[in-house]
mmCIF file of C-alpha atoms and ligand atoms in Angstrom:
data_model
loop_
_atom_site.group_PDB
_atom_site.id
_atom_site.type_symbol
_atom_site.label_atom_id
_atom_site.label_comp_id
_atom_site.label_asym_id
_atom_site.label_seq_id
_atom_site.Cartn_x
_atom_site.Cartn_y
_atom_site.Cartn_z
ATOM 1 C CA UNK A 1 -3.243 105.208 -155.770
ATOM 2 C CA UNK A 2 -0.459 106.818 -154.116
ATOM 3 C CA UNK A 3 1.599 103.740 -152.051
ATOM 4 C CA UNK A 4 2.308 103.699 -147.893
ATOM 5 C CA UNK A 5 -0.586 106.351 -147.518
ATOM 6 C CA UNK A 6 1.684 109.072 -148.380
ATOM 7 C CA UNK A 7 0.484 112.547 -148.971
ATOM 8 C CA UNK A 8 -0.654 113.677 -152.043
ATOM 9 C CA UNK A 9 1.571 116.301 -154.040
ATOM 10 C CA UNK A 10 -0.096 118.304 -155.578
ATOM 11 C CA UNK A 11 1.471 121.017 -157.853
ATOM 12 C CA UNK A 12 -0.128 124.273 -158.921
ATOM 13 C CA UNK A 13 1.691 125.438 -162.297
ATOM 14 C CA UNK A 14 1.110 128.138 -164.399
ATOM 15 C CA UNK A 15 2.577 131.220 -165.936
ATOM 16 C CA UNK A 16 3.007 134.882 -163.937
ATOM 17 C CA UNK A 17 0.003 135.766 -162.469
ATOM 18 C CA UNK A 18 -2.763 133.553 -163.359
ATOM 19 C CA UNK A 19 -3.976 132.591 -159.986
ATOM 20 C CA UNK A 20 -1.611 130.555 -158.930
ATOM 21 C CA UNK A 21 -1.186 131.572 -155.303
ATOM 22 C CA UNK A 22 -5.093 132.191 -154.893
ATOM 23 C CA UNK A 23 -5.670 128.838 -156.378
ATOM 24 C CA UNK A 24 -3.145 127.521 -153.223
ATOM 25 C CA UNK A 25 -5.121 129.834 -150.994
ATOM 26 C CA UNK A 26 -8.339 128.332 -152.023
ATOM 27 C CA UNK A 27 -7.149 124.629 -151.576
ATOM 28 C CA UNK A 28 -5.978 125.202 -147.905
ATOM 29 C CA UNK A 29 -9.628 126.775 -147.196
ATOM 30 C CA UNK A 30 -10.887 123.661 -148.776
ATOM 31 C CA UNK A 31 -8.895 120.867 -147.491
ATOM 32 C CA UNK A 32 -9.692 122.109 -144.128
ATOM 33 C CA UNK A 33 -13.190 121.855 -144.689
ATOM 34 C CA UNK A 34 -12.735 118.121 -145.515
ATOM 35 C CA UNK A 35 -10.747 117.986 -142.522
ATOM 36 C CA UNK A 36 -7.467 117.280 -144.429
ATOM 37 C CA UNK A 37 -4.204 118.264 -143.217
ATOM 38 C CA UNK A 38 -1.649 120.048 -145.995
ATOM 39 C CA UNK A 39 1.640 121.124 -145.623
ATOM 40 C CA UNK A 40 2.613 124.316 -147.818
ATOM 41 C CA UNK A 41 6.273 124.537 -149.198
ATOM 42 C CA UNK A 42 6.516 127.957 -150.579
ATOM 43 C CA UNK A 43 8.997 128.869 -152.535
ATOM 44 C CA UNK A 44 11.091 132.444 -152.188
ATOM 45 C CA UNK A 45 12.352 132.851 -155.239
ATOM 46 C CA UNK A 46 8.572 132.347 -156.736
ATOM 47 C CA UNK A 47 7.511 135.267 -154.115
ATOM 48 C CA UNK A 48 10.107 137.353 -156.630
ATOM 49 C CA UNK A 49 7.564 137.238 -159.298
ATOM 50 C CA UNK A 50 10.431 136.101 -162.098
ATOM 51 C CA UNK A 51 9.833 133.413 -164.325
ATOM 52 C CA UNK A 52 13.091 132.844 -165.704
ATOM 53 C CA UNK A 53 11.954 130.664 -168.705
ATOM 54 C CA UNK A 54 9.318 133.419 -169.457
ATOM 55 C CA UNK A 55 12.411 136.085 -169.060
ATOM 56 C CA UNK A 56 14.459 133.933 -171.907
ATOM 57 C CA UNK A 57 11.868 133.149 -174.581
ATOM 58 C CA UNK A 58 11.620 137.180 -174.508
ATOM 59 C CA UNK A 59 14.722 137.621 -175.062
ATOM 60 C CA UNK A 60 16.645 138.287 -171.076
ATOM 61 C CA UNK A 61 19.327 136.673 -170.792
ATOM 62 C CA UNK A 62 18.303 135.011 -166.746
ATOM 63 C CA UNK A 63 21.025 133.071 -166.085
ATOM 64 C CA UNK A 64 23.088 136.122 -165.382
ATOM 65 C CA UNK A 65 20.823 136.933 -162.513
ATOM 66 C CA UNK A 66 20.526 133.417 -160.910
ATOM 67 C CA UNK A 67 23.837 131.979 -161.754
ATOM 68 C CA UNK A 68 22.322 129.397 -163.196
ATOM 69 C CA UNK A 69 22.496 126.979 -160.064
ATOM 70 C CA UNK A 70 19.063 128.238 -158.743
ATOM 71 C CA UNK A 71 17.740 124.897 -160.294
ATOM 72 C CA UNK A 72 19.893 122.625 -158.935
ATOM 73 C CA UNK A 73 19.865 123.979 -155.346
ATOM 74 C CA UNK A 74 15.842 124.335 -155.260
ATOM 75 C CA UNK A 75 15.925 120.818 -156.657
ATOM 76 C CA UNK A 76 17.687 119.781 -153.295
ATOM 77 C CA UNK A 77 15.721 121.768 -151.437
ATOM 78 C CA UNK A 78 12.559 120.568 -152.873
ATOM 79 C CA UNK A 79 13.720 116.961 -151.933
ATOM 80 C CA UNK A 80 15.205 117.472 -148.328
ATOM 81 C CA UNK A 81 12.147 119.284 -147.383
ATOM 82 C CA UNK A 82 9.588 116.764 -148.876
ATOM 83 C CA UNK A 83 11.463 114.037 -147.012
ATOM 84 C CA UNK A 84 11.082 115.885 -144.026
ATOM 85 C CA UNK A 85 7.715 116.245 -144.056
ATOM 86 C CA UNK A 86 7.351 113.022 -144.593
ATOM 87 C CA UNK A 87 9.453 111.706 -141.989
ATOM 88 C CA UNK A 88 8.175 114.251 -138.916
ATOM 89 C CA UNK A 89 4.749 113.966 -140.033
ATOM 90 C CA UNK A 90 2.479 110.582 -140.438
ATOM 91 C CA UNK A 91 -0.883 112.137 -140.476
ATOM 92 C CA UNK A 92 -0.220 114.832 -143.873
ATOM 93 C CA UNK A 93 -2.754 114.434 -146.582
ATOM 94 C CA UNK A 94 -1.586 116.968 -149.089
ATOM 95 C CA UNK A 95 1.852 119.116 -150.089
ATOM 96 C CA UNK A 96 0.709 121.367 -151.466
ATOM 97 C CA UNK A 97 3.638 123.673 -154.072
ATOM 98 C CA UNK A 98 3.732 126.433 -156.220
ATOM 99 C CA UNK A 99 6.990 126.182 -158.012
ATOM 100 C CA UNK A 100 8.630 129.689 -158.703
ATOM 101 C CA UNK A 101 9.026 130.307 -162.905
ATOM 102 C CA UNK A 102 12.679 129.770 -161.906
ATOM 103 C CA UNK A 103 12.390 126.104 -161.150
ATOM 104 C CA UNK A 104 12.775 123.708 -164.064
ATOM 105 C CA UNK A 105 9.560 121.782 -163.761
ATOM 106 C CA UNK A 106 11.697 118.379 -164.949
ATOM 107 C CA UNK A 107 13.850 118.909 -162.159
ATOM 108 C CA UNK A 108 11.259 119.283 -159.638
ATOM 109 C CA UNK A 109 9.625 116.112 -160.801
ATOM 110 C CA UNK A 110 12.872 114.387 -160.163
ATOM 111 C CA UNK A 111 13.112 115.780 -156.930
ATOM 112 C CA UNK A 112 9.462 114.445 -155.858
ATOM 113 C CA UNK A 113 10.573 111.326 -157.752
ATOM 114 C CA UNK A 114 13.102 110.865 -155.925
ATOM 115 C CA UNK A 115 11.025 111.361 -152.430
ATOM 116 C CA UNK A 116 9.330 107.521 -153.867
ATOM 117 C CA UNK A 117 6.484 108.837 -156.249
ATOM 118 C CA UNK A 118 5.956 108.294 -159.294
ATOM 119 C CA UNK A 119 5.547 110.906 -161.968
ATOM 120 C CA UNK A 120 2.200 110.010 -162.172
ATOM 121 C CA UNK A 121 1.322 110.508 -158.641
ATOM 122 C CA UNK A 122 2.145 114.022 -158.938
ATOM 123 C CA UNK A 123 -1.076 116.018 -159.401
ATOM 124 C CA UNK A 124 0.231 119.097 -161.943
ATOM 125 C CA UNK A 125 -2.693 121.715 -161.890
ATOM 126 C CA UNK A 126 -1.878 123.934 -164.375
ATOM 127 C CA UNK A 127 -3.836 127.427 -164.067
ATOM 128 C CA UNK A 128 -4.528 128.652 -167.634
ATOM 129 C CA UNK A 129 -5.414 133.082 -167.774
ATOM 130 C CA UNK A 130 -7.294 133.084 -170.959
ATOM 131 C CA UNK A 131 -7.102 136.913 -171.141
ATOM 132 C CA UNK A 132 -3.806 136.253 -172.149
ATOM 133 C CA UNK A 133 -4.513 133.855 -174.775
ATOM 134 C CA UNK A 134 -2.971 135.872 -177.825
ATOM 135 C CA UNK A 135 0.011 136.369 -175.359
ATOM 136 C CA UNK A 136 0.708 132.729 -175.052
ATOM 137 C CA UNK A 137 0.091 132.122 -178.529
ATOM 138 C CA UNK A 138 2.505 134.386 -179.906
ATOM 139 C CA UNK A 139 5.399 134.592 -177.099
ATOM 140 C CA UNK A 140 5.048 131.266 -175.210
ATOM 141 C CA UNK A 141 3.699 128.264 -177.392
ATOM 142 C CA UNK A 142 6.802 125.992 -176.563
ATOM 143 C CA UNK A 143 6.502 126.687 -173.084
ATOM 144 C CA UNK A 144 2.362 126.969 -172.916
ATOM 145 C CA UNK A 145 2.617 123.047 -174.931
ATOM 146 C CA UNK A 146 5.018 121.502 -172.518
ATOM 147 C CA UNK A 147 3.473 122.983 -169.221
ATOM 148 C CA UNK A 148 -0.234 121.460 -170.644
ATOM 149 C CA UNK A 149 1.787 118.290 -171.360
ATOM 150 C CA UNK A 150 3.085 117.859 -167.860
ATOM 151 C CA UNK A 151 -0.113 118.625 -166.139
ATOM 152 C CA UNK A 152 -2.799 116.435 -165.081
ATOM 153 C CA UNK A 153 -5.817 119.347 -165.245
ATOM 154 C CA UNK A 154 -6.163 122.353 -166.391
ATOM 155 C CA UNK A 155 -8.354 125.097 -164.651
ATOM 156 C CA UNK A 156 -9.428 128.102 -166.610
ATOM 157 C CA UNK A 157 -9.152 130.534 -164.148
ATOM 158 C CA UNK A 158 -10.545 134.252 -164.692
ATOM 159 C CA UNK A 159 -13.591 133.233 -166.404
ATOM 160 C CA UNK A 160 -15.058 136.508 -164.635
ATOM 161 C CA UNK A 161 -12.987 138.547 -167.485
ATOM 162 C CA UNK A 162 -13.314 136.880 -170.538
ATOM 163 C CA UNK A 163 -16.626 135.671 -173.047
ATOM 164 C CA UNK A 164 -17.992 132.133 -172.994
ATOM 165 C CA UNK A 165 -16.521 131.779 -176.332
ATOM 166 C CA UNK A 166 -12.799 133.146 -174.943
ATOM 167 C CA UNK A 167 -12.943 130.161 -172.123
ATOM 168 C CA UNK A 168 -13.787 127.870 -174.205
ATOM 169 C CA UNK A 169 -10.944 128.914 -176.795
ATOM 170 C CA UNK A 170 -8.871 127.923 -173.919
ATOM 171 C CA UNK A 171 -10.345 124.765 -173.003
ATOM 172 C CA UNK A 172 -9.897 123.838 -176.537
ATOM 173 C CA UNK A 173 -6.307 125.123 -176.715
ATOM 174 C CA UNK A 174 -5.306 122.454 -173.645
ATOM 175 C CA UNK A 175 -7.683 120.157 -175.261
ATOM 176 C CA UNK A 176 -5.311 120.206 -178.721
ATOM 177 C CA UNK A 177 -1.995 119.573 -176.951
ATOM 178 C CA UNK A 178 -3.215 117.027 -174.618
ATOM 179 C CA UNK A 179 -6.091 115.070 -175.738
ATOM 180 C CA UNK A 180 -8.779 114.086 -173.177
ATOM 181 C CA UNK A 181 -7.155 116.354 -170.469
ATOM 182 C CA UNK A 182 -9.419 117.492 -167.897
ATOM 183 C CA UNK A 183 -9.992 121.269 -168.269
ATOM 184 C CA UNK A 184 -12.304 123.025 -164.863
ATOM 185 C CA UNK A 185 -13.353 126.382 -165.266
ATOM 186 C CA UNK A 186 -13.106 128.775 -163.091
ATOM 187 C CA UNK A 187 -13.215 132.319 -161.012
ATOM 188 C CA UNK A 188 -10.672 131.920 -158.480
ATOM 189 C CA UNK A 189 -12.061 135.099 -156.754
ATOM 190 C CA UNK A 190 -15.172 132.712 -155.924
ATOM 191 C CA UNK A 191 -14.712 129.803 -154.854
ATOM 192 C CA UNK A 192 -13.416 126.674 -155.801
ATOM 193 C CA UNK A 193 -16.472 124.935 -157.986
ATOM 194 C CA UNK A 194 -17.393 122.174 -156.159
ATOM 195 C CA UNK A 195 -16.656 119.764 -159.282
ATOM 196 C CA UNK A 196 -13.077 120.355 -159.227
ATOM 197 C CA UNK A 197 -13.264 120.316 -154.852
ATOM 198 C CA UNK A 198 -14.660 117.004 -155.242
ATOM 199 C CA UNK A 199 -12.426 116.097 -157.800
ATOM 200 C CA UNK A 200 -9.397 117.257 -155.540
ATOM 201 C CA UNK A 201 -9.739 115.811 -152.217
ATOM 202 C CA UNK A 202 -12.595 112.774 -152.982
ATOM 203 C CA UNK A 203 -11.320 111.478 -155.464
ATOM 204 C CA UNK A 204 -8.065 109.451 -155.111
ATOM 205 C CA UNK A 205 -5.392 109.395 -157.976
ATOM 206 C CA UNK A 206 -6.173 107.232 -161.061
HETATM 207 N N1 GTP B 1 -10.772 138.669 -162.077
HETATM 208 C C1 GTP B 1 -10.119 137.649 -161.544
HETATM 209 N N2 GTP B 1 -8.925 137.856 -160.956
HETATM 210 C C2 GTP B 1 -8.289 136.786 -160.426
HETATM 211 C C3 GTP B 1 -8.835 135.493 -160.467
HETATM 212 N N3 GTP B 1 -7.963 134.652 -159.875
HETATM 213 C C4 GTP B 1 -6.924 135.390 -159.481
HETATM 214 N N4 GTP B 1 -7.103 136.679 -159.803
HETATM 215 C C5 GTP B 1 -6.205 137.814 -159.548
HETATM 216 O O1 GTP B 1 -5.057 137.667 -160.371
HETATM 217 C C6 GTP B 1 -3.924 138.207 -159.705
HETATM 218 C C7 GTP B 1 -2.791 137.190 -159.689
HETATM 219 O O2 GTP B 1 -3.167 136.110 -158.868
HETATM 220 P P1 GTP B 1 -2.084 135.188 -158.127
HETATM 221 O O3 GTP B 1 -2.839 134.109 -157.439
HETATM 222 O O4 GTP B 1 -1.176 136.001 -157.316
HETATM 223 O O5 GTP B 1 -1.307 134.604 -159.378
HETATM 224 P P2 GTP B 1 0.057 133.759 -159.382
HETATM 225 O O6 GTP B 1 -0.058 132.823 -160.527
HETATM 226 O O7 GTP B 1 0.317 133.177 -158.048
HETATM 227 O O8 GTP B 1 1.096 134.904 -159.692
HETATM 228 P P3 GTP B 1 2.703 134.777 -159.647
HETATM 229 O O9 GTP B 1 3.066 133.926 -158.481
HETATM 230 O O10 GTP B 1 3.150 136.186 -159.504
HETATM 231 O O11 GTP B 1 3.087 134.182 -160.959
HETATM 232 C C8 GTP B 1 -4.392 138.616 -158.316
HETATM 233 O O12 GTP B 1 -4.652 139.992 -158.309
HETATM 234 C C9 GTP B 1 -5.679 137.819 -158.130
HETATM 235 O O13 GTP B 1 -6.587 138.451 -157.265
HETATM 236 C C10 GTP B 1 -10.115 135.312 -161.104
HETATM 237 O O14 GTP B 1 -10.662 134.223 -161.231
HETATM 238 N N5 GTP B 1 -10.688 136.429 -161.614
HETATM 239 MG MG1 MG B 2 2.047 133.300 -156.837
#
């Protein structure tokens, strides 16, 4: 239970292009439905499309493009404006993010940390494609094991594209790295299953 009746943060995480933004898109539509207020922090560089970790593990040398100070500055950012909205607004119930590739997801955990949660207040949705299973598998497994590891759920999105046996492949996969994580499957072109929308806004944090 989140302390002070602060606003839920909830993160939605996930490599390039696996529903990230429609998952965001979704939540709004649903959180208004239960009458919940969210604010949105969207984040430019994300809009880009570059996932700067992704970039390196195949090979691009990133920093060269960002300086290398993108972190650190969208780490501020990230703080300032979630202390704003928490200061100009007592009746929020959700922040809602989708970090850009770019950000370091430790970082932004110490900048919500550092707004008075605690890392386990922080609700870290990652959003697992499993038509690019054999993708993650062979260029991303350090990256795919510590972004499961952070998160609280996983939702197999995409379900629409892939065989029963394929999703469940992937709810195995997140099962492996973190035991006993919750994995909701889904096609984010749909809507939200109403499992994971209860889930979301009924249920408070463990
Ligand atoms: N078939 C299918 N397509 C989907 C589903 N969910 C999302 N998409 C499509 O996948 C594409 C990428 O979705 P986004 O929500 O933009 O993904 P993202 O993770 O925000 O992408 P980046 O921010 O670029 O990393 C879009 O064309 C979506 O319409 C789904 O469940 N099934
Ligand atoms: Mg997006």
């Amino acid at each position: 239970m989140i302390k002070n009746n602060r606003p839920e943060v909830i993160l939605f995480t996930g490599f390039l292009g696996s529903g990230k933004t429609t998952m965001l898109l979704k939540t709004i539509e649903m959180a208004s439905v239960y009458q919940k207020k969210c604010a949105i922090i969207i984040n430019e560089i994300g809009e880009v499309g570059i996932d700067n970790r992704q970039m390196r593990m195949l090979g691009y040398d990133v920093l060269d493009l960002f300086g290398g100070c993108v972190c650190c500055t969208m780490k501020v950012t990230l703080e300032a404006t979630i202390n704003h909205l928490l200061e100009n607004n007592d009746d929020l119930d959700y922040i809602l993010f989708e970090p850009s590739g770019v950000a370091d997801p430790l970082a932004l955990y110490e900048a919500i940390t550092n707004c008075g949660y605690a890392e386990s207040d922080i609700q870290n949705i990652f959003i697992f494609d499993p038509t690019r299973i054999d993708f993650y598998q062979k260029h991303l497994k350090t990256l795919f094991w510590d972004s499961v590891n952070l998160a609280k759920y996983v939702v197999i999105n995409k379900i629409d594209e892939v065989s029963k046996e394929r999703t469940e492949e992937a709810a195995e996969m997140a099962a492996s790295i973190k035991p006993g994580i919750k994995s909701f499957k889904m096609n984010l072109n749909n809507e939200l299953t109403s499992e994971f929308s209860q889930y979301l806004m009924g249920k408070e944090v463990s």
